[in-house]
Tab-separated table of C-alpha atoms and ligand atoms in Angstrom:
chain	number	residue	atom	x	y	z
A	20	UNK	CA	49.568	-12.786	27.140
A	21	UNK	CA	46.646	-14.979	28.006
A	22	UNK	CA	45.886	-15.934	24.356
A	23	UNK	CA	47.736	-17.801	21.910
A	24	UNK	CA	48.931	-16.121	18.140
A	25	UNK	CA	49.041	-19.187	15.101
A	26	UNK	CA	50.797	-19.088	12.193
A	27	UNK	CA	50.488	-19.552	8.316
A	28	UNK	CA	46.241	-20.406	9.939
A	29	UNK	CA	44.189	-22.233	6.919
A	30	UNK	CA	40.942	-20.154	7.074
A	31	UNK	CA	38.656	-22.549	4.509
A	32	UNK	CA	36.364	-23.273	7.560
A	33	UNK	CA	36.439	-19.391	8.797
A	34	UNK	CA	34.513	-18.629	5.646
A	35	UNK	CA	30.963	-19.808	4.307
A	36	UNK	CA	32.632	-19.504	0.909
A	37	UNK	CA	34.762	-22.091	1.803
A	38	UNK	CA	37.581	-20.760	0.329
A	39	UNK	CA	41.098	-21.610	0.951
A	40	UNK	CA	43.194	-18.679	1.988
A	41	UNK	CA	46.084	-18.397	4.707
A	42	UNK	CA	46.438	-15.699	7.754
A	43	UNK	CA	50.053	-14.942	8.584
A	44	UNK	CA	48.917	-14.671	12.106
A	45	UNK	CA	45.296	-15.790	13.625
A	46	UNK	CA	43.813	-15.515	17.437
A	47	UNK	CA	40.405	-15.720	18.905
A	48	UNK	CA	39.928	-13.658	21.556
A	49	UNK	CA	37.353	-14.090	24.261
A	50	UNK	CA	36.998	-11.030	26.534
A	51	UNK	CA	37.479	-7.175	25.776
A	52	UNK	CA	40.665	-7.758	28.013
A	53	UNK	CA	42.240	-10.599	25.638
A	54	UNK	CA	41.174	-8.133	22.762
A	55	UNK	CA	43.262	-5.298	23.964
A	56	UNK	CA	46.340	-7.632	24.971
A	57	UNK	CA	45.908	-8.745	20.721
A	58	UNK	CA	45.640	-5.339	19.897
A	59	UNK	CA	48.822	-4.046	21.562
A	60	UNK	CA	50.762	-6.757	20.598
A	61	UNK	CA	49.272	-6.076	16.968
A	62	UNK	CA	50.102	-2.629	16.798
A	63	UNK	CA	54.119	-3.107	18.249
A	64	UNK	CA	54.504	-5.463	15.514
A	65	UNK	CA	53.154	-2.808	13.043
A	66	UNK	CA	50.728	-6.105	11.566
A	67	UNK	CA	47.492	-5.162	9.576
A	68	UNK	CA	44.288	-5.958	11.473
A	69	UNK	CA	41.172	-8.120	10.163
A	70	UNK	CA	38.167	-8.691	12.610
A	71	UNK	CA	36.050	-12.279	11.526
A	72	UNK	CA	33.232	-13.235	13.177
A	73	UNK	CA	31.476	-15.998	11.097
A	74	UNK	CA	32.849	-15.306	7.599
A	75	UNK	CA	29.653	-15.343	6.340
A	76	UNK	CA	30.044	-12.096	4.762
A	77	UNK	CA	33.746	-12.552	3.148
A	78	UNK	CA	35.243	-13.215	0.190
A	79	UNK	CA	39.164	-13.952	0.524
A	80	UNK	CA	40.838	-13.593	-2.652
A	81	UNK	CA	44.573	-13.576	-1.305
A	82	UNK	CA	46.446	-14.767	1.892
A	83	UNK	CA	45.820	-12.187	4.591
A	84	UNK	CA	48.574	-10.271	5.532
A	85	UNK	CA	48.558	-9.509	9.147
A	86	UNK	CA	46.288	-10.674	11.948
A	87	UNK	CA	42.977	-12.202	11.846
A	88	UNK	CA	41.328	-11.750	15.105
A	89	UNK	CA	38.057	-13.775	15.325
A	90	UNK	CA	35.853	-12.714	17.942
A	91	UNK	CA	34.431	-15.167	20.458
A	92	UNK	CA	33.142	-12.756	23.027
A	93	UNK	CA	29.899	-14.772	24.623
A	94	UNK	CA	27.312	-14.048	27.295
A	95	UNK	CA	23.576	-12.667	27.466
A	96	UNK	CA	22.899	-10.523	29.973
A	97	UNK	CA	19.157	-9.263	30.920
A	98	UNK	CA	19.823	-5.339	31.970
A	99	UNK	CA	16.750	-4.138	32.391
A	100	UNK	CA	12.692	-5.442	32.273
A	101	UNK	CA	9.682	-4.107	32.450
A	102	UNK	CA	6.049	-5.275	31.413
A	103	UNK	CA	6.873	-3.755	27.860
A	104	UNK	CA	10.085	-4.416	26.582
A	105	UNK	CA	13.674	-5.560	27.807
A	106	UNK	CA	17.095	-4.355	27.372
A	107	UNK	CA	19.470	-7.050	26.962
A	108	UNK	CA	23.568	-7.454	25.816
A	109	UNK	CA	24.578	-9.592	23.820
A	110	UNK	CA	28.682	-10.800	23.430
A	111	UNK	CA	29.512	-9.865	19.652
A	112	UNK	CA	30.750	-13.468	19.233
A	113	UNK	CA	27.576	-15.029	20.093
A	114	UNK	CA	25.924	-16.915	16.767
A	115	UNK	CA	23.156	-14.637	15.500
A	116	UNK	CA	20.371	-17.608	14.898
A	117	UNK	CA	21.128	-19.511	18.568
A	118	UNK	CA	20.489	-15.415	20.110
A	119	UNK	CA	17.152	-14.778	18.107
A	120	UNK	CA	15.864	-18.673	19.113
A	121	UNK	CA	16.964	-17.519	22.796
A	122	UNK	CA	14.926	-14.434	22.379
A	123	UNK	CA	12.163	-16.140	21.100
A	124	UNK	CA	12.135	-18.567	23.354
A	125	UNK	CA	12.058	-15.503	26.030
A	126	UNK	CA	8.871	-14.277	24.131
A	127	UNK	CA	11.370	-11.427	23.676
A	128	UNK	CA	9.977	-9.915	19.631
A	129	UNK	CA	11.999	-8.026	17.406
A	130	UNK	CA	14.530	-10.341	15.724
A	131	UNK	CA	12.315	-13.382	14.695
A	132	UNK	CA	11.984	-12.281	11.090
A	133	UNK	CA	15.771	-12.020	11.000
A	134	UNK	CA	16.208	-16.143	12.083
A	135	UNK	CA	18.453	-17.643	10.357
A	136	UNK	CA	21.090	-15.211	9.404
A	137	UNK	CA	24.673	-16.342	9.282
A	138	UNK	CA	27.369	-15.015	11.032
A	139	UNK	CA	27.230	-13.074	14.517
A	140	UNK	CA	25.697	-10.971	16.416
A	141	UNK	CA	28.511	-8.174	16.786
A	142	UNK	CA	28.725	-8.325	13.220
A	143	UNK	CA	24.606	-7.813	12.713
A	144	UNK	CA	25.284	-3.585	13.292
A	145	UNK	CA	28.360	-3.806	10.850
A	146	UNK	CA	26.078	-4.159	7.576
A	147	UNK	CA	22.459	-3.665	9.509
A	148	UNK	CA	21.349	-7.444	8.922
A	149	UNK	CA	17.728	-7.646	7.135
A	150	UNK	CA	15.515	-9.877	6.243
A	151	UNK	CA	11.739	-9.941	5.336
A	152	UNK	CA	10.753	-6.682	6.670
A	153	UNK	CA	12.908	-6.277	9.393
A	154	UNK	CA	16.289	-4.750	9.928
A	155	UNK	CA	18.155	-4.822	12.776
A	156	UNK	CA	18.664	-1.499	13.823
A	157	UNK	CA	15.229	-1.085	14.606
A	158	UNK	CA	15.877	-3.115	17.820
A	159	UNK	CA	19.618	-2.142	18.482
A	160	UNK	CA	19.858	0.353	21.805
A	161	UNK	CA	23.913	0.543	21.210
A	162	UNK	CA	26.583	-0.703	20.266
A	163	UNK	CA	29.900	-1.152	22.389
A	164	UNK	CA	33.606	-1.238	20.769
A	165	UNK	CA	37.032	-1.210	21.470
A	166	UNK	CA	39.211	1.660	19.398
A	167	UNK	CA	41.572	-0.748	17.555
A	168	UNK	CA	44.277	2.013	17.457
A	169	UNK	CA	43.779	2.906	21.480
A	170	UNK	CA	42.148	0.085	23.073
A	171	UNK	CA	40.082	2.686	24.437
A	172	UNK	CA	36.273	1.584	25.173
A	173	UNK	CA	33.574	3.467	23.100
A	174	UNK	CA	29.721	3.188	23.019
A	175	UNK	CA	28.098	4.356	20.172
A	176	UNK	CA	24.213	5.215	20.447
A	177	UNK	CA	21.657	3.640	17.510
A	178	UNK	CA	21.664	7.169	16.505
A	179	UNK	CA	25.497	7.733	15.940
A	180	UNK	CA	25.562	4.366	14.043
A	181	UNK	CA	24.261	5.788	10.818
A	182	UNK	CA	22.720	2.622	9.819
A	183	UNK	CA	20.919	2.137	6.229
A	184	UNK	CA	20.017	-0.924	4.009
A	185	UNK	CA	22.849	-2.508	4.469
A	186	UNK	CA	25.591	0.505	6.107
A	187	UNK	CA	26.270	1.907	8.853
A	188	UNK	CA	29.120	4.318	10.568
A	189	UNK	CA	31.049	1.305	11.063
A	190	UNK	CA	31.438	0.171	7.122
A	191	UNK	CA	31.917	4.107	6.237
A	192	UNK	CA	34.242	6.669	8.576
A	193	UNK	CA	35.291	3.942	10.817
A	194	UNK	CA	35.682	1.314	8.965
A	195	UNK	CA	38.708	-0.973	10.361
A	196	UNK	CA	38.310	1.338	12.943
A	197	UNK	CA	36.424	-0.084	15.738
A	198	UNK	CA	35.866	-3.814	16.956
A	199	UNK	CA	32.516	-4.689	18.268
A	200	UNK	CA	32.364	-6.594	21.864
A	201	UNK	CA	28.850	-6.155	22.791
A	202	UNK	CA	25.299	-5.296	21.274
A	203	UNK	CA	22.553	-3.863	23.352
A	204	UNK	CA	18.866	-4.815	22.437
A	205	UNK	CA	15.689	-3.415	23.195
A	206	UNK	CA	13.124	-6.102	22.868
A	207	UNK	CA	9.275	-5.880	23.055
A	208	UNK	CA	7.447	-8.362	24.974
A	209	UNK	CA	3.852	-7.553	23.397
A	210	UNK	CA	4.583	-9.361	20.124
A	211	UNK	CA	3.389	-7.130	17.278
A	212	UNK	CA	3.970	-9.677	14.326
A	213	UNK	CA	5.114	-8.642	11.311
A	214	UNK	CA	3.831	-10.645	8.494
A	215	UNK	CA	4.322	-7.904	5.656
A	216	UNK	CA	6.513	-9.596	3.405
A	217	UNK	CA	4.428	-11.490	1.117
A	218	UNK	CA	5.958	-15.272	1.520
A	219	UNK	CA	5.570	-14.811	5.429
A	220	UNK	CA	1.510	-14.572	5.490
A	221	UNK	CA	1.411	-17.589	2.361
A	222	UNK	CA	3.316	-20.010	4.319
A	223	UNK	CA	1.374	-19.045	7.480
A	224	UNK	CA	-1.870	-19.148	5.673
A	225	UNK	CA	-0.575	-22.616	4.438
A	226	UNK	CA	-0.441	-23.829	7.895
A	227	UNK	CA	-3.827	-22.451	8.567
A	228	UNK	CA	-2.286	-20.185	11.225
A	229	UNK	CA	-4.511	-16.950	11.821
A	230	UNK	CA	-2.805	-15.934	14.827
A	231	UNK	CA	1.101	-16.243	14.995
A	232	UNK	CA	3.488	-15.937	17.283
A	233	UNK	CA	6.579	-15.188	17.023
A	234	UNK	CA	7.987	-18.601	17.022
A	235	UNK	CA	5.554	-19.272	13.966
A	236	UNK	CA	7.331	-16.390	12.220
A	237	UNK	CA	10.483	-17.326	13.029
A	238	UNK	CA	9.756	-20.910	12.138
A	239	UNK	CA	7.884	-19.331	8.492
A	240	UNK	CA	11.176	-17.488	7.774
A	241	UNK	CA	13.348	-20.487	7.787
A	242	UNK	CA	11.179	-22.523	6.107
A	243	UNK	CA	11.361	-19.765	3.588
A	244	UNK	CA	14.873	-19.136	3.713
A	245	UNK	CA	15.563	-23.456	3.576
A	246	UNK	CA	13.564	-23.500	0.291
A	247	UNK	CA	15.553	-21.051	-1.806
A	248	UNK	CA	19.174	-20.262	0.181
A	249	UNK	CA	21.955	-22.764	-0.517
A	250	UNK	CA	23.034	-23.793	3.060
A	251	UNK	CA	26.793	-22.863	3.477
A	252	UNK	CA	27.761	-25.623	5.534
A	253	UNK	CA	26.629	-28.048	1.714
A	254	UNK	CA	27.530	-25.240	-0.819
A	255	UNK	CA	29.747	-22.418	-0.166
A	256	UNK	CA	28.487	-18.911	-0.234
A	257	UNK	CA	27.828	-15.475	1.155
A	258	UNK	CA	24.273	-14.910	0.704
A	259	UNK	CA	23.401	-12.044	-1.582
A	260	UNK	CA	26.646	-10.957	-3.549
A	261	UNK	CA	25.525	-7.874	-4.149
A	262	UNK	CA	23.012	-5.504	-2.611
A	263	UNK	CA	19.471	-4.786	-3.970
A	264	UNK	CA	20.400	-1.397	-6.525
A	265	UNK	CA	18.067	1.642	-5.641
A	266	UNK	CA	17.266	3.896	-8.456
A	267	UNK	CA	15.708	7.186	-9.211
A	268	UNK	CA	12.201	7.589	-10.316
A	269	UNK	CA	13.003	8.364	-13.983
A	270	UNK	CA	15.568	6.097	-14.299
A	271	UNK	CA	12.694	3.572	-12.900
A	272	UNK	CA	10.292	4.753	-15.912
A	273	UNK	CA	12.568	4.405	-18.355
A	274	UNK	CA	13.360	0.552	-17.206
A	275	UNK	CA	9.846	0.081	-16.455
A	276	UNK	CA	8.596	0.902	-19.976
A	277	UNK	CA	11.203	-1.262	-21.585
A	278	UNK	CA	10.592	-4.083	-19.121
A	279	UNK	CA	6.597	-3.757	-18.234
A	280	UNK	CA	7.056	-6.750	-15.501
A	281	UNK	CA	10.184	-5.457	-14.062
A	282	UNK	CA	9.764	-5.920	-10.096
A	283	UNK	CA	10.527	-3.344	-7.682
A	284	UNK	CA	9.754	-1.907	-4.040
A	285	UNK	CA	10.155	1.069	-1.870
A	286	UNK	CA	13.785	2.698	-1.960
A	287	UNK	CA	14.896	3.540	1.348
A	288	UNK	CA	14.609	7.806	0.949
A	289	UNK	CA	11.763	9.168	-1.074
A	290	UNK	CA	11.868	8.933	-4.481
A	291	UNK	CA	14.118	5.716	-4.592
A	292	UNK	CA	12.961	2.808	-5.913
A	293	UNK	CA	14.680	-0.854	-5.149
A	294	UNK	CA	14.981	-3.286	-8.012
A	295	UNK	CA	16.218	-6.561	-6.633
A	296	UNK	CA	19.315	-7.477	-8.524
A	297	UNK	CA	18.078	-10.774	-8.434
A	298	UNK	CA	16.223	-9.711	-10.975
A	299	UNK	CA	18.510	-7.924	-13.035
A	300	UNK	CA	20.885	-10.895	-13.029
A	301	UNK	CA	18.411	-13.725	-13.869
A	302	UNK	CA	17.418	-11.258	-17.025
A	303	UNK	CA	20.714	-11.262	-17.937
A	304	UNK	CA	20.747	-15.045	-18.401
A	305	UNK	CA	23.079	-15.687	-15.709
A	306	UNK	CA	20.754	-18.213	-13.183
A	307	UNK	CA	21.903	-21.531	-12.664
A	308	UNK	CA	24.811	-21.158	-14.698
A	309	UNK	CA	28.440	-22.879	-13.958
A	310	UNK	CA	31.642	-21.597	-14.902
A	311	UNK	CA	34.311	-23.998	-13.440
A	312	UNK	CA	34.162	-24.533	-9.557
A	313	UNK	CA	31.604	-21.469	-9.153
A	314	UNK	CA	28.026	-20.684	-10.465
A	315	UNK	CA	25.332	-18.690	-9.589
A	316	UNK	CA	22.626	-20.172	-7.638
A	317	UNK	CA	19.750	-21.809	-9.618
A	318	UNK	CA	17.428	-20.930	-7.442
A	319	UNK	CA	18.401	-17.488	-6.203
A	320	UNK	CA	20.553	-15.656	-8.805
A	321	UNK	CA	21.483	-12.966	-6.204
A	322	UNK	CA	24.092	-15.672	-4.694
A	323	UNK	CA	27.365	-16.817	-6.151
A	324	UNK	CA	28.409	-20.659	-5.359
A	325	UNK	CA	31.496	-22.132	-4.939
A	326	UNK	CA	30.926	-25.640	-6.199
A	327	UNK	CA	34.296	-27.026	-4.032
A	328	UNK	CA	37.743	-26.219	-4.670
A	329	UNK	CA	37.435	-22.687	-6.045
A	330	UNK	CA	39.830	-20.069	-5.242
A	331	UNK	CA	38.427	-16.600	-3.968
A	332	UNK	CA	39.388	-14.855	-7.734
A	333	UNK	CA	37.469	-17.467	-9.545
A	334	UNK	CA	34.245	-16.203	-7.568
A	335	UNK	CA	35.504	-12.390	-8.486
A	336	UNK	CA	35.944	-12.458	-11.751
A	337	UNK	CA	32.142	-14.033	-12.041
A	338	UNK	CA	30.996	-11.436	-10.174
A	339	UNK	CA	32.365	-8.814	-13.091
A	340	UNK	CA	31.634	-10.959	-15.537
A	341	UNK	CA	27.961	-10.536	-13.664
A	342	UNK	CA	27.924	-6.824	-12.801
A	343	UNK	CA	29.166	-6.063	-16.389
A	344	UNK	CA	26.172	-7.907	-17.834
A	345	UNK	CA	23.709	-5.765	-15.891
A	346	UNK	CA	25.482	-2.685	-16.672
A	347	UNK	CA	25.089	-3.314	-20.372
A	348	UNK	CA	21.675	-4.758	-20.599
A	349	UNK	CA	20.331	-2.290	-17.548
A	350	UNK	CA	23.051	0.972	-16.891
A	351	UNK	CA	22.791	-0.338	-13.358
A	352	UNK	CA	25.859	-0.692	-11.756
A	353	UNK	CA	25.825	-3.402	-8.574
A	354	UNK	CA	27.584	-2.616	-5.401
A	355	UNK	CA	29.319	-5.945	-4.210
A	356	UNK	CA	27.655	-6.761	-0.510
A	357	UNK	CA	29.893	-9.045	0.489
A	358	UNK	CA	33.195	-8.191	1.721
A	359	UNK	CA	36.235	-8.815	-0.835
A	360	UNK	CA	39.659	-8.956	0.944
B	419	FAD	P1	32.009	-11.691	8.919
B	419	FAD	O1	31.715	-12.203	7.564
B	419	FAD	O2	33.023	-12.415	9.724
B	419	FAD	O3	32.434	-10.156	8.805
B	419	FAD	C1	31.689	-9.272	8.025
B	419	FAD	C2	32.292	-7.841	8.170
B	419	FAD	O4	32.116	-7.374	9.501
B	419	FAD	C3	33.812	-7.793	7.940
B	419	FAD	O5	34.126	-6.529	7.407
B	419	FAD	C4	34.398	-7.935	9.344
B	419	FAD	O6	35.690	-7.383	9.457
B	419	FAD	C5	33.368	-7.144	10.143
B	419	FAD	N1	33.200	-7.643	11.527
B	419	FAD	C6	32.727	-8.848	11.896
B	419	FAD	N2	32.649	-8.911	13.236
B	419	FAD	C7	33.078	-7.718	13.715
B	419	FAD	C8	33.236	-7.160	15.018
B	419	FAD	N3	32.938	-7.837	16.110
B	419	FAD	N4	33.716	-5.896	15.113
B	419	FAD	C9	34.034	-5.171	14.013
B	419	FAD	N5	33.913	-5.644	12.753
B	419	FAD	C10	33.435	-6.906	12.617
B	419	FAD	N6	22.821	-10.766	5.562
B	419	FAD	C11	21.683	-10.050	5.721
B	419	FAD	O7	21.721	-8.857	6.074
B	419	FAD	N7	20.460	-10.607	5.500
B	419	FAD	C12	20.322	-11.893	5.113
B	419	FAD	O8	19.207	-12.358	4.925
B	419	FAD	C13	21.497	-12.673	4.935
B	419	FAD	N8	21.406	-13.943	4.521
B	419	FAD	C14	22.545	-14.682	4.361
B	419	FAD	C15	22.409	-16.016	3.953
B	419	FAD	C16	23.529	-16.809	3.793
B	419	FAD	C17	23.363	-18.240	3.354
B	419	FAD	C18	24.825	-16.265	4.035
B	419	FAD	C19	26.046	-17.140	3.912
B	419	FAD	C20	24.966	-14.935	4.424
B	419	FAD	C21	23.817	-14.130	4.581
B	419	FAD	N9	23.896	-12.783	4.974
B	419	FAD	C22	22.757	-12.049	5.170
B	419	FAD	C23	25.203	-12.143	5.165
B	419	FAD	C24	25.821	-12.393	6.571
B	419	FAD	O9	25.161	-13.439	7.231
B	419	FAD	C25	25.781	-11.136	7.447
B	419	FAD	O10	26.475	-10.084	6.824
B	419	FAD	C26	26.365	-11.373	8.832
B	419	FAD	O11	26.074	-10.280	9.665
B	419	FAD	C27	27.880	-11.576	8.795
B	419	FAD	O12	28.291	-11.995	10.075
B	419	FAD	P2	29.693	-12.664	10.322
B	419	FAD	O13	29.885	-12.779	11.781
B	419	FAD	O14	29.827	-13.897	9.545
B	419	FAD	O15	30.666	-11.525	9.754
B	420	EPU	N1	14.231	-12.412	-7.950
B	420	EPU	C1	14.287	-12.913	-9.237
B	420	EPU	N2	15.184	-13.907	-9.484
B	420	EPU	C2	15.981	-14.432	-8.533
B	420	EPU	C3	15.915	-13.913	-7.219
B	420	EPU	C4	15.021	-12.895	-6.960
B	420	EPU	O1	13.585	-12.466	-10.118
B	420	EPU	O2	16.760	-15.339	-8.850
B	420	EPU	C5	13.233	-11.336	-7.666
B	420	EPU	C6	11.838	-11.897	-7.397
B	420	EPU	O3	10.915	-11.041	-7.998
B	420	EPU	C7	11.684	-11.784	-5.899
B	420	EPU	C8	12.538	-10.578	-5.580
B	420	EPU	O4	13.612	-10.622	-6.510
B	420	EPU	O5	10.356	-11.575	-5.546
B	420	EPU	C9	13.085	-10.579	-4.166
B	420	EPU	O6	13.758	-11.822	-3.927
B	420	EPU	P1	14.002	-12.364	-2.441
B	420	EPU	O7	12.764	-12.253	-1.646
B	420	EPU	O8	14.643	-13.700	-2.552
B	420	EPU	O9	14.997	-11.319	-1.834
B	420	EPU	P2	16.259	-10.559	-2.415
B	420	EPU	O10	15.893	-9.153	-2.704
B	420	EPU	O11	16.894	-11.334	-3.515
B	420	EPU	C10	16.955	-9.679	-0.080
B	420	EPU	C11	18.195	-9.640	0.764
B	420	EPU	C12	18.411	-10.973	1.446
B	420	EPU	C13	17.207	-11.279	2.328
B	420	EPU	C14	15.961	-11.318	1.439
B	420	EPU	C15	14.694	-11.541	2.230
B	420	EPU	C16	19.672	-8.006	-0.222
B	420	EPU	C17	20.918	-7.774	-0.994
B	420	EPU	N3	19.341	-9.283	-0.041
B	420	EPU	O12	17.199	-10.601	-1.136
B	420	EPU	O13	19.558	-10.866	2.267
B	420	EPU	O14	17.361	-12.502	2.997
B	420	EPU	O15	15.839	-10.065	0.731
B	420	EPU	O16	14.352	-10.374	2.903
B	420	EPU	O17	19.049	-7.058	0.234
B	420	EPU	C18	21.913	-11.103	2.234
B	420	EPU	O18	21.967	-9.893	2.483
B	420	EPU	O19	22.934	-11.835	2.147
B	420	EPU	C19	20.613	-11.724	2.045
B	420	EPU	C20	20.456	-13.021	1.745
């Protein structure tokens, strides 16, 4: 085998929670060919699977039985160009952020709203990345995978991916099923700004910028994002903790009459409406607060901290603590975002 398996592997810096958690066995693979040497080995040892890319989307709250696999599958490749768009393919262990500032660089538009996401880029189709009026599948052309059972080779269209706010095929029927090697984009190189969500246009306007390009929106974004995210790499975290709850119409009234300044937008299917659990969870009291070595952010309440040392239950048993709150002072129950292992 070209690639080497570790023992007992420490994964605190695997995970933007910073948790400390063991792998029986860890390897990084590099190529869909050192992927399906891991994955034979893996399955005639009978040892339980987890693909990592960044951890920026994990919550460890045991040692992980089994194999950790992190993907480090690199390279971007131009496949096709014309005067109105371009197809290019991304490795899935590429760093989402250093691909969009390539693209951008390019002039290539699609993915600047979506600067400064965590994690990588074969894991953007996993949960459909968004941010600020943009989601990722809008862009993606396909997505290639390796079976994990066969070490077969699959490519799955944008339209057999499923993908919603924040799902896809890959976190429902397959789910542990597949490993993502590449991601095909299709890229526009008239830039058609989009400058919808409200704190985009104020900063821009702030600047005094009428006409932006897409390095001024991807430049607006992280300014944005700077101002109220925690950066992992000072505080550990996992962005959102939960996902923005979308509710019926009635259910909406009812909430809306109790709460007249209640915020909400657009569900994703008609007659859905999105209440950020942000929110929810500040109205419960729970911003800023600290309960040993975790807290919830003071100035997002939609992201749990870990304020160093705290072990992956401590930041669980917050997040119930959390969810139960809403559920009481709302009947809203939150669906955890992150991934809790
Ligand atoms: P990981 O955390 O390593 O994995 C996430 C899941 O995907 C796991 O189930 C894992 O098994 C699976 N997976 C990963 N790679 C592969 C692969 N190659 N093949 C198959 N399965 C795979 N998300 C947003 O959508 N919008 C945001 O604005 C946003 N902001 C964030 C801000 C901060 C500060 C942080 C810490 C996180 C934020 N996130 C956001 C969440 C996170 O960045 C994304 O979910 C990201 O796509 C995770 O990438 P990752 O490589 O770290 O995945
Ligand atoms: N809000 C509060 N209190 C808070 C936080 C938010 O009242 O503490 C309310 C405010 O009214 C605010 C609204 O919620 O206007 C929306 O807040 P924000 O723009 O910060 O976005 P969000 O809904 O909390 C979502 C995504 C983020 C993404 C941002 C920007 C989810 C679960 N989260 O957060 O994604 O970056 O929008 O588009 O959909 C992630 O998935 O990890 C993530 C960070």
């Amino acid at each position: 085998m070209s690639t080497s398996i570790e023992s007992n592997k420490n994964l605190k810096k695997y995970n933007t929670f910073s948790i400390q958690a063991t792998a029986e066995k860890f390897s990084i693979f590099k190529s869909e060919k050192e992927l399906t040497e891991l994955l034979s080995e893996s399955k005639q040892h009978q040892l339980p699977l987890l693909i990592l890319g960044g951890g920026s989307n994990m919550l460890f709250t045991q040692n992980v039985k089994g194999i950790v696999l992190k993907n480090e599958i690199l390279g971007i490749q131009v496949l096709e160009e014309n005067t109105d768009s371009v197809l290019v393919k991304c490795g899935a262990g590429e760093v989402w952020h250093e691909f969009v500032i390539h693209c951008v660089n390019k002039g290539w538009a699609g993915i600047e709203n979506l600067s400064l996401i965590p994690g990588t880029v074969g894991a953007s189709p996993i949960q459909n990345i968004g941010a600020y009026g943009v989601e990722v599948k809008d862009t993606i052309e396909s997505v290639d995978c390796v079976e994990i059972e066969t070490g077969l080779k699959k490519r799955f269209k944008n339209t057999e991916c499923e993908f919603g706010y924040r799902d896809s095929v890959f976190k429902k029927i397959y789910k542990g099923k597949y490993v993502v090697t590449y991601v095909t984009f299709r890229l526009k190189k008239q830039a058609l700004v989009n400058t919808s969500y409200g704190a985009i246009q104020q900063v821009l306007d702030e600047k005094g910028i009428t006409n932006p390009t897409i390095r001024d929106v991807s430049r607006a974004v992280v300014e944005i994002r700077r101002s109220k995210l925690p950066n992992p790499a000072q505080l550990g975290n996992a962005g959102s903790f939960f996902k923005n709850p979308e509710i019926r119409e009635k259910e909406f009234t009812v909430l809306k009459n109790k709460y007249p300044d209640i915020v909400s937008f657009p569900g994703s299917a008609e007659g859905l409406i999105k209440v950020p659990a942000g929110w929810l969870i500040e109205r419960s009291g729970w911003k800023g607060k600290v309960v040993g070595n975790v807290g919830i952010h003071r100035l997002q309440a939609l992201v749990i901290v870990n304020y160093g040392g705290a072990s992956g239950q401590e930041v669980l048993d917050l997040s119930i603590e959390v969810r139960k709150s809403v559920q009481e002072l709302f009947g809203i129950d939150l669906t955890p975002e992150v991934n809790i292992i």
